[in-house]
PDB file of C-alpha atoms in Angstrom:
ATOM      1  CA  GLU A   1       0.021   0.045   0.015  1.00 62.00           C
ATOM      2  CA  ASP A   2       1.121   3.542  -0.811  1.00 68.00           C
ATOM      3  CA  LYS A   3       2.205   5.394   2.260  1.00 90.00           C
ATOM      4  CA  VAL A   4       2.521   8.829   0.639  1.00 95.00           C
ATOM      5  CA  VAL A   5      -0.305   9.896  -1.795  1.00 96.00           C
ATOM      6  CA  GLN A   6      -0.186  13.013  -3.781  1.00 97.00           C
ATOM      7  CA  SER A   7      -2.957  14.872  -5.649  1.00 96.00           C
ATOM      8  CA  PRO A   8      -3.667  15.951  -8.225  1.00 96.00           C
ATOM      9  CA  LEU A   9      -1.012  13.841 -10.199  1.00 95.00           C
ATOM     10  CA  SER A  10      -0.897  16.511 -12.889  1.00 96.00           C
ATOM     11  CA  LEU A  11      -2.103  20.201 -13.101  1.00 96.00           C
ATOM     12  CA  VAL A  12      -2.070  22.822 -15.774  1.00 97.00           C
ATOM     13  CA  VAL A  13      -2.696  26.563 -14.953  1.00 97.00           C
ATOM     14  CA  HIS A  14      -1.858  29.708 -16.372  1.00 97.00           C
ATOM     15  CA  GLU A  15       0.591  32.237 -15.060  1.00 97.00           C
ATOM     16  CA  GLY A  16      -0.635  34.104 -12.193  1.00 97.00           C
ATOM     17  CA  ASP A  17      -3.018  31.419 -10.827  1.00 97.00           C
ATOM     18  CA  THR A  18      -2.582  30.072  -7.369  1.00 97.00           C
ATOM     19  CA  VAL A  19      -2.113  26.280  -6.732  1.00 98.00           C
ATOM     20  CA  THR A  20      -2.496  23.889  -3.948  1.00 98.00           C
ATOM     21  CA  LEU A  21      -0.867  20.583  -3.982  1.00 98.00           C
ATOM     22  CA  ASN A  22      -1.879  17.763  -1.513  1.00 98.00           C
ATOM     23  CA  CYS A  23      -0.031  14.999   0.103  1.00 97.00           C
ATOM     24  CA  SER A  24      -1.439  12.639   2.508  1.00 97.00           C
ATOM     25  CA  TYR A  25       0.750  10.189   4.319  1.00 95.00           C
ATOM     26  CA  GLU A  26       0.586   7.175   6.656  1.00 92.00           C
ATOM     27  CA  VAL A  27       3.333   6.179   8.995  1.00 85.00           C
ATOM     28  CA  THR A  28       3.375   4.909  12.451  1.00 78.00           C
ATOM     29  CA  ASN A  29       6.140   7.033  13.836  1.00 81.00           C
ATOM     30  CA  PHE A  30       5.816  10.298  12.181  1.00 86.00           C
ATOM     31  CA  ARG A  31       9.109  12.314  12.193  1.00 86.00           C
ATOM     32  CA  SER A  32       8.816  14.811   9.290  1.00 91.00           C
ATOM     33  CA  LEU A  33       7.379  15.397   5.773  1.00 94.00           C
ATOM     34  CA  LEU A  34       9.453  16.960   3.161  1.00 95.00           C
ATOM     35  CA  TRP A  35       8.634  18.670  -0.154  1.00 97.00           C
ATOM     36  CA  TYR A  36      10.972  18.573  -3.250  1.00 97.00           C
ATOM     37  CA  LYS A  37      10.881  20.391  -6.393  1.00 97.00           C
ATOM     38  CA  GLN A  38      12.059  18.296  -9.537  1.00 96.00           C
ATOM     39  CA  GLU A  39      12.575  19.930 -12.863  1.00 92.00           C
ATOM     40  CA  LYS A  40      14.752  17.872 -15.354  1.00 82.00           C
ATOM     41  CA  LYS A  41      17.368  16.823 -12.853  1.00 83.00           C
ATOM     42  CA  ALA A  42      17.769  16.262  -9.131  1.00 90.00           C
ATOM     43  CA  PRO A  43      14.950  16.971  -6.478  1.00 94.00           C
ATOM     44  CA  THR A  44      15.612  20.134  -4.907  1.00 94.00           C
ATOM     45  CA  PHE A  45      14.672  20.718  -1.306  1.00 94.00           C
ATOM     46  CA  LEU A  46      11.733  23.047  -0.530  1.00 96.00           C
ATOM     47  CA  PHE A  47      10.618  22.361   3.109  1.00 94.00           C
ATOM     48  CA  MET A  48      10.662  20.288   5.957  1.00 93.00           C
ATOM     49  CA  LEU A  49       7.627  20.054   8.221  1.00 94.00           C
ATOM     50  CA  THR A  50       7.640  18.545  11.599  1.00 91.00           C
ATOM     51  CA  SER A  51       4.841  20.450  13.569  1.00 88.00           C
ATOM     52  CA  SER A  52       1.205  21.011  12.730  1.00 89.00           C
ATOM     53  CA  GLY A  53      -0.111  24.225  11.971  1.00 89.00           C
ATOM     54  CA  ILE A  54       3.056  26.196  11.506  1.00 90.00           C
ATOM     55  CA  GLU A  55       3.347  27.513   8.061  1.00 92.00           C
ATOM     56  CA  LYS A  56       6.604  27.560   6.302  1.00 94.00           C
ATOM     57  CA  LYS A  57       7.137  30.123   3.765  1.00 95.00           C
ATOM     58  CA  SER A  58       9.739  30.834   1.052  1.00 95.00           C
ATOM     59  CA  GLY A  59       8.750  33.608  -1.485  1.00 96.00           C
ATOM     60  CA  ARG A  60       5.558  32.602  -3.402  1.00 97.00           C
ATOM     61  CA  LEU A  61       5.632  28.979  -1.796  1.00 97.00           C
ATOM     62  CA  SER A  62       4.155  28.047   1.482  1.00 97.00           C
ATOM     63  CA  SER A  63       3.415  24.727   3.097  1.00 97.00           C
ATOM     64  CA  ILE A  64       1.574  23.589   6.234  1.00 96.00           C
ATOM     65  CA  LEU A  65       1.133  20.368   8.020  1.00 95.00           C
ATOM     66  CA  ASP A  66      -1.807  18.636   9.641  1.00 94.00           C
ATOM     67  CA  LYS A  67      -0.736  15.849  11.962  1.00 88.00           C
ATOM     68  CA  LYS A  68      -4.128  15.151  12.944  1.00 90.00           C
ATOM     69  CA  GLU A  69      -5.542  14.432   9.530  1.00 90.00           C
ATOM     70  CA  LEU A  70      -2.243  13.294   8.295  1.00 93.00           C
ATOM     71  CA  PHE A  71      -1.703  15.587   5.368  1.00 95.00           C
ATOM     72  CA  SER A  72       0.274  18.586   3.921  1.00 97.00           C
ATOM     73  CA  ILE A  73      -0.349  21.142   1.360  1.00 98.00           C
ATOM     74  CA  LEU A  74       1.952  23.022  -0.664  1.00 98.00           C
ATOM     75  CA  ASN A  75       0.741  26.607  -1.997  1.00 98.00           C
ATOM     76  CA  ILE A  76       1.995  28.454  -4.806  1.00 98.00           C
ATOM     77  CA  THR A  77       0.848  31.885  -5.344  1.00 97.00           C
ATOM     78  CA  ALA A  78       1.104  34.038  -8.710  1.00 97.00           C
ATOM     79  CA  THR A  79       2.728  31.087 -10.576  1.00 97.00           C
ATOM     80  CA  GLN A  80       5.259  31.458 -13.132  1.00 97.00           C
ATOM     81  CA  THR A  81       6.365  29.360 -15.943  1.00 97.00           C
ATOM     82  CA  GLY A  82       9.559  28.511 -14.074  1.00 96.00           C
ATOM     83  CA  ASP A  83       7.331  26.819 -11.474  1.00 97.00           C
ATOM     84  CA  SER A  84       6.678  24.064 -13.901  1.00 97.00           C
ATOM     85  CA  ALA A  85       8.098  20.877 -12.332  1.00 97.00           C
ATOM     86  CA  ILE A  86       7.336  17.828 -10.538  1.00 97.00           C
ATOM     87  CA  TYR A  87       6.526  18.507  -6.872  1.00 98.00           C
ATOM     88  CA  LEU A  88       7.609  15.573  -4.542  1.00 97.00           C
ATOM     89  CA  CYS A  89       6.474  14.872  -1.082  1.00 97.00           C
ATOM     90  CA  ALA A  90       8.153  12.461   1.044  1.00 95.00           C
ATOM     91  CA  VAL A  91       8.358  10.995   4.473  1.00 93.00           C
ATOM     92  CA  PRO A  92      11.100   9.105   6.325  1.00 90.00           C
ATOM     93  CA  ASP A  93      10.424   5.364   6.211  1.00 85.00           C
ATOM     94  CA  GLU A  94       9.508   4.338   9.752  1.00 77.00           C
ATOM     95  CA  GLY A  95      12.042   2.457  11.758  1.00 72.00           C
ATOM     96  CA  SER A  96      14.821   3.420   9.282  1.00 73.00           C
ATOM     97  CA  GLN A  97      17.779   5.638   9.476  1.00 71.00           C
ATOM     98  CA  GLY A  98      15.937   7.971   7.418  1.00 77.00           C
ATOM     99  CA  ASN A  99      15.338   6.843   3.830  1.00 87.00           C
ATOM    100  CA  LEU A 100      12.652   8.585   2.156  1.00 92.00           C
ATOM    101  CA  ILE A 101       9.420   7.443   0.882  1.00 93.00           C
ATOM    102  CA  PHE A 102       8.308   9.557  -2.059  1.00 95.00           C
ATOM    103  CA  GLY A 103       4.609  10.068  -3.430  1.00 95.00           C
ATOM    104  CA  LYS A 104       4.178   9.717  -7.208  1.00 95.00           C
ATOM    105  CA  GLY A 105       4.451  13.567  -7.466  1.00 96.00           C
ATOM    106  CA  THR A 106       2.312  16.330  -8.836  1.00 97.00           C
ATOM    107  CA  LYS A 107       3.284  17.542 -12.239  1.00 97.00           C
ATOM    108  CA  LEU A 108       2.726  21.120 -12.437  1.00 97.00           C
ATOM    109  CA  SER A 109       2.676  22.920 -15.906  1.00 97.00           C
ATOM    110  CA  VAL A 110       2.311  26.760 -15.959  1.00 97.00           C
ATOM    111  CA  LYS A 111       1.259  28.101 -19.302  1.00 96.00           C
ATOM    112  CA  PRO A 112       2.181  31.768 -20.162  1.00 94.00           C
TER     113      PRO A 112
ATOM    114  CA  ALA B   1      27.841  26.056  -0.744  1.00 68.00           C
ATOM    115  CA  ALA B   2      29.206  22.785  -1.822  1.00 80.00           C
ATOM    116  CA  GLY B   3      26.666  20.387  -2.970  1.00 92.00           C
ATOM    117  CA  VAL B   4      26.466  16.544  -3.614  1.00 96.00           C
ATOM    118  CA  ILE B   5      28.593  15.632  -6.398  1.00 96.00           C
ATOM    119  CA  GLN B   6      27.897  12.488  -8.599  1.00 97.00           C
ATOM    120  CA  SER B   7      29.936  10.982 -11.327  1.00 96.00           C
ATOM    121  CA  PRO B   8      29.670  10.193 -14.099  1.00 96.00           C
ATOM    122  CA  ARG B   9      26.611  12.219 -15.045  1.00 95.00           C
ATOM    123  CA  HIS B  10      25.733  10.051 -17.887  1.00 95.00           C
ATOM    124  CA  LEU B  11      26.690   6.341 -18.719  1.00 96.00           C
ATOM    125  CA  ILE B  12      25.923   3.963 -21.356  1.00 97.00           C
ATOM    126  CA  LYS B  13      26.583   0.329 -20.969  1.00 97.00           C
ATOM    127  CA  GLU B  14      25.636  -2.895 -22.638  1.00 96.00           C
ATOM    128  CA  LYS B  15      23.831  -5.637 -21.127  1.00 96.00           C
ATOM    129  CA  ARG B  16      25.786  -7.766 -18.781  1.00 96.00           C
ATOM    130  CA  GLU B  17      28.301  -5.183 -18.364  1.00 97.00           C
ATOM    131  CA  THR B  18      29.328  -3.670 -14.896  1.00 97.00           C
ATOM    132  CA  ALA B  19      29.045  -0.102 -13.839  1.00 97.00           C
ATOM    133  CA  THR B  20      30.385   1.980 -10.777  1.00 97.00           C
ATOM    134  CA  LEU B  21      28.717   5.061  -9.793  1.00 98.00           C
ATOM    135  CA  LYS B  22      30.443   7.597  -7.411  1.00 98.00           C
ATOM    136  CA  CYS B  23      28.905   9.923  -4.985  1.00 97.00           C
ATOM    137  CA  TYR B  24      30.792  12.686  -2.839  1.00 97.00           C
ATOM    138  CA  PRO B  25      28.403  14.119  -0.170  1.00 96.00           C
ATOM    139  CA  ILE B  26      28.178  17.543   1.111  1.00 94.00           C
ATOM    140  CA  PRO B  27      31.308  18.074   3.431  1.00 92.00           C
ATOM    141  CA  ARG B  28      30.492  17.079   7.086  1.00 87.00           C
ATOM    142  CA  HIS B  29      27.651  15.039   6.149  1.00 90.00           C
ATOM    143  CA  ASP B  30      27.770  11.843   7.613  1.00 87.00           C
ATOM    144  CA  THR B  31      24.864   9.858   5.766  1.00 91.00           C
ATOM    145  CA  VAL B  32      24.674   8.903   2.285  1.00 94.00           C
ATOM    146  CA  TYR B  33      21.578   7.298   0.430  1.00 95.00           C
ATOM    147  CA  TRP B  34      21.131   6.046  -3.066  1.00 96.00           C
ATOM    148  CA  TYR B  35      17.968   6.150  -5.001  1.00 96.00           C
ATOM    149  CA  GLN B  36      16.684   4.828  -8.369  1.00 96.00           C
ATOM    150  CA  GLN B  37      14.352   6.861 -10.465  1.00 95.00           C
ATOM    151  CA  GLY B  38      12.916   5.015 -13.560  1.00 93.00           C
ATOM    152  CA  PRO B  39      11.153   7.157 -16.307  1.00 90.00           C
ATOM    153  CA  GLY B  40       8.063   8.784 -14.994  1.00 88.00           C
ATOM    154  CA  GLN B  41       8.518   7.020 -11.516  1.00 92.00           C
ATOM    155  CA  ASP B  42       9.278   8.571  -8.021  1.00 93.00           C
ATOM    156  CA  PRO B  43      12.725   7.939  -6.587  1.00 94.00           C
ATOM    157  CA  GLN B  44      12.896   4.495  -4.981  1.00 94.00           C
ATOM    158  CA  PHE B  45      15.401   3.997  -2.067  1.00 94.00           C
ATOM    159  CA  LEU B  46      18.075   1.369  -2.744  1.00 95.00           C
ATOM    160  CA  ILE B  47      20.628   1.677   0.271  1.00 95.00           C
ATOM    161  CA  SER B  48      22.194   4.175   2.849  1.00 93.00           C
ATOM    162  CA  PHE B  49      25.284   4.346   4.921  1.00 93.00           C
ATOM    163  CA  TYR B  50      25.886   6.025   8.061  1.00 89.00           C
ATOM    164  CA  GLU B  51      29.356   6.720   9.208  1.00 87.00           C
ATOM    165  CA  LYS B  52      30.765   4.211   6.579  1.00 88.00           C
ATOM    166  CA  MET B  53      28.521   1.552   7.718  1.00 91.00           C
ATOM    167  CA  GLN B  54      25.417   0.177   5.715  1.00 90.00           C
ATOM    168  CA  SER B  55      22.237   1.524   7.703  1.00 89.00           C
ATOM    169  CA  ASP B  56      19.279   0.601   5.654  1.00 88.00           C
ATOM    170  CA  LYS B  57      18.595  -1.678   2.637  1.00 90.00           C
ATOM    171  CA  GLY B  58      15.686  -1.111   0.301  1.00 90.00           C
ATOM    172  CA  SER B  59      14.807  -2.688  -3.155  1.00 86.00           C
ATOM    173  CA  ILE B  60      18.319  -3.079  -4.175  1.00 92.00           C
ATOM    174  CA  PRO B  61      18.962  -5.946  -6.442  1.00 94.00           C
ATOM    175  CA  ASP B  62      21.488  -8.706  -5.359  1.00 94.00           C
ATOM    176  CA  ARG B  63      23.630  -7.741  -8.372  1.00 96.00           C
ATOM    177  CA  PHE B  64      24.358  -4.238  -6.993  1.00 96.00           C
ATOM    178  CA  SER B  65      26.468  -3.492  -3.977  1.00 96.00           C
ATOM    179  CA  ALA B  66      27.697  -0.212  -2.399  1.00 96.00           C
ATOM    180  CA  GLN B  67      30.075   1.041  -0.061  1.00 95.00           C
ATOM    181  CA  GLN B  68      31.148   4.221   1.744  1.00 95.00           C
ATOM    182  CA  PHE B  69      34.730   4.993   2.154  1.00 94.00           C
ATOM    183  CA  SER B  70      36.913   6.728   4.745  1.00 92.00           C
ATOM    184  CA  ASP B  71      36.488  10.105   2.991  1.00 91.00           C
ATOM    185  CA  TYR B  72      32.692   9.508   3.278  1.00 92.00           C
ATOM    186  CA  HIS B  73      32.399   9.252  -0.617  1.00 95.00           C
ATOM    187  CA  SER B  74      30.246   6.217  -1.764  1.00 97.00           C
ATOM    188  CA  GLU B  75      30.290   4.014  -4.820  1.00 97.00           C
ATOM    189  CA  LEU B  76      27.308   1.955  -6.146  1.00 97.00           C
ATOM    190  CA  ASN B  77      28.502  -0.945  -8.046  1.00 97.00           C
ATOM    191  CA  MET B  78      26.125  -2.495 -10.520  1.00 97.00           C
ATOM    192  CA  SER B  79      26.867  -5.880 -12.438  1.00 96.00           C
ATOM    193  CA  SER B  80      25.235  -7.984 -14.981  1.00 97.00           C
ATOM    194  CA  LEU B  81      23.467  -5.036 -16.072  1.00 97.00           C
ATOM    195  CA  GLU B  82      19.836  -5.430 -17.387  1.00 97.00           C
ATOM    196  CA  LEU B  83      17.776  -3.222 -19.784  1.00 96.00           C
ATOM    197  CA  GLY B  84      15.557  -2.556 -16.740  1.00 95.00           C
ATOM    198  CA  ASP B  85      18.420  -0.915 -14.917  1.00 97.00           C
ATOM    199  CA  SER B  86      18.204   2.028 -17.196  1.00 97.00           C
ATOM    200  CA  ALA B  87      17.326   4.898 -14.805  1.00 96.00           C
ATOM    201  CA  LEU B  88      18.445   7.984 -13.148  1.00 96.00           C
ATOM    202  CA  TYR B  89      20.553   7.139 -10.053  1.00 97.00           C
ATOM    203  CA  PHE B  90      20.515   9.749  -7.271  1.00 97.00           C
ATOM    204  CA  CYS B  91      22.760  10.016  -4.329  1.00 97.00           C
ATOM    205  CA  ALA B  92      21.731  12.112  -1.220  1.00 96.00           C
ATOM    206  CA  SER B  93      23.253  13.130   1.880  1.00 94.00           C
ATOM    207  CA  SER B  94      22.314  14.432   5.214  1.00 91.00           C
ATOM    208  CA  LEU B  95      23.727  15.190   8.606  1.00 87.00           C
ATOM    209  CA  THR B  96      22.630  12.805  11.205  1.00 77.00           C
ATOM    210  CA  THR B  97      24.079  13.340  14.640  1.00 63.00           C
ATOM    211  CA  SER B  98      24.362  10.725  17.473  1.00 52.00           C
ATOM    212  CA  GLY B  99      23.003   8.040  15.301  1.00 48.00           C
ATOM    213  CA  VAL B 100      19.430   9.543  15.663  1.00 49.00           C
ATOM    214  CA  GLY B 101      17.875  11.698  12.822  1.00 46.00           C
ATOM    215  CA  SER B 102      18.471  15.227  13.957  1.00 52.00           C
ATOM    216  CA  THR B 103      17.536  16.204  10.509  1.00 69.00           C
ATOM    217  CA  ASP B 104      15.661  14.240   7.865  1.00 76.00           C
ATOM    218  CA  THR B 105      16.508  16.820   5.206  1.00 89.00           C
ATOM    219  CA  GLN B 106      18.504  15.136   2.408  1.00 92.00           C
ATOM    220  CA  TYR B 107      20.189  17.013  -0.488  1.00 94.00           C
ATOM    221  CA  PHE B 108      20.315  15.418  -3.781  1.00 95.00           C
ATOM    222  CA  GLY B 109      23.015  15.215  -6.196  1.00 95.00           C
ATOM    223  CA  PRO B 110      22.438  15.739  -9.853  1.00 94.00           C
ATOM    224  CA  GLY B 111      22.130  12.056 -10.726  1.00 95.00           C
ATOM    225  CA  THR B 112      23.731   9.598 -13.021  1.00 96.00           C
ATOM    226  CA  ARG B 113      21.734   8.626 -15.940  1.00 96.00           C
ATOM    227  CA  LEU B 114      22.381   5.133 -16.761  1.00 97.00           C
ATOM    228  CA  THR B 115      21.420   3.730 -20.178  1.00 97.00           C
ATOM    229  CA  VAL B 116      21.760   0.008 -20.674  1.00 97.00           C
ATOM    230  CA  LEU B 117      21.516  -0.976 -24.318  1.00 95.00           C
TER     231      LEU B 117
END
């Protein structure tokens, strides 16, 4: 069974739109949830969330975690074509040293 | 700031050949992870090392082996290559203090694209 589920799988928007990406997870001993942006190459780190209700923000991107409902959202406001990428959500595998379990990702396409 | 370095960036091999991928973690990072990402797939964990000792093993085939050296660089050795091994191979590093994950943030290298013909 999938421990990390992302939705939607794909999203096409126009520049200037605001998008919300969803990630739900299921692990017994939750430690953290991470968001990565993957363009053509390596995933680049965006946020690590450990506490519920505390928004992390970086420019037009923000993310928040709900540990009660077991999900996180990633918001991008005023989208730009450079935001086009696959956004990956991951949680450390329970009982491991920290290897990450990734969701399938959300492919975001921002049209001019 | 220094990032994770991987070499080579691209590698083309034929079936049944061997390949060695190298990874140089961010300085002072003590944990290295290897992931395999097939076309259109999310990264899948292969194996990890903490302080030069294997710490976790994921879906790594028996044909593959890895190690971490005294300078913390790691090598992934792949033998009897198969067509299905064609993928992007990422190395990631993190700083884990006292053997307990003080930070789960992993920083990924640029990856090695392996093509098996």
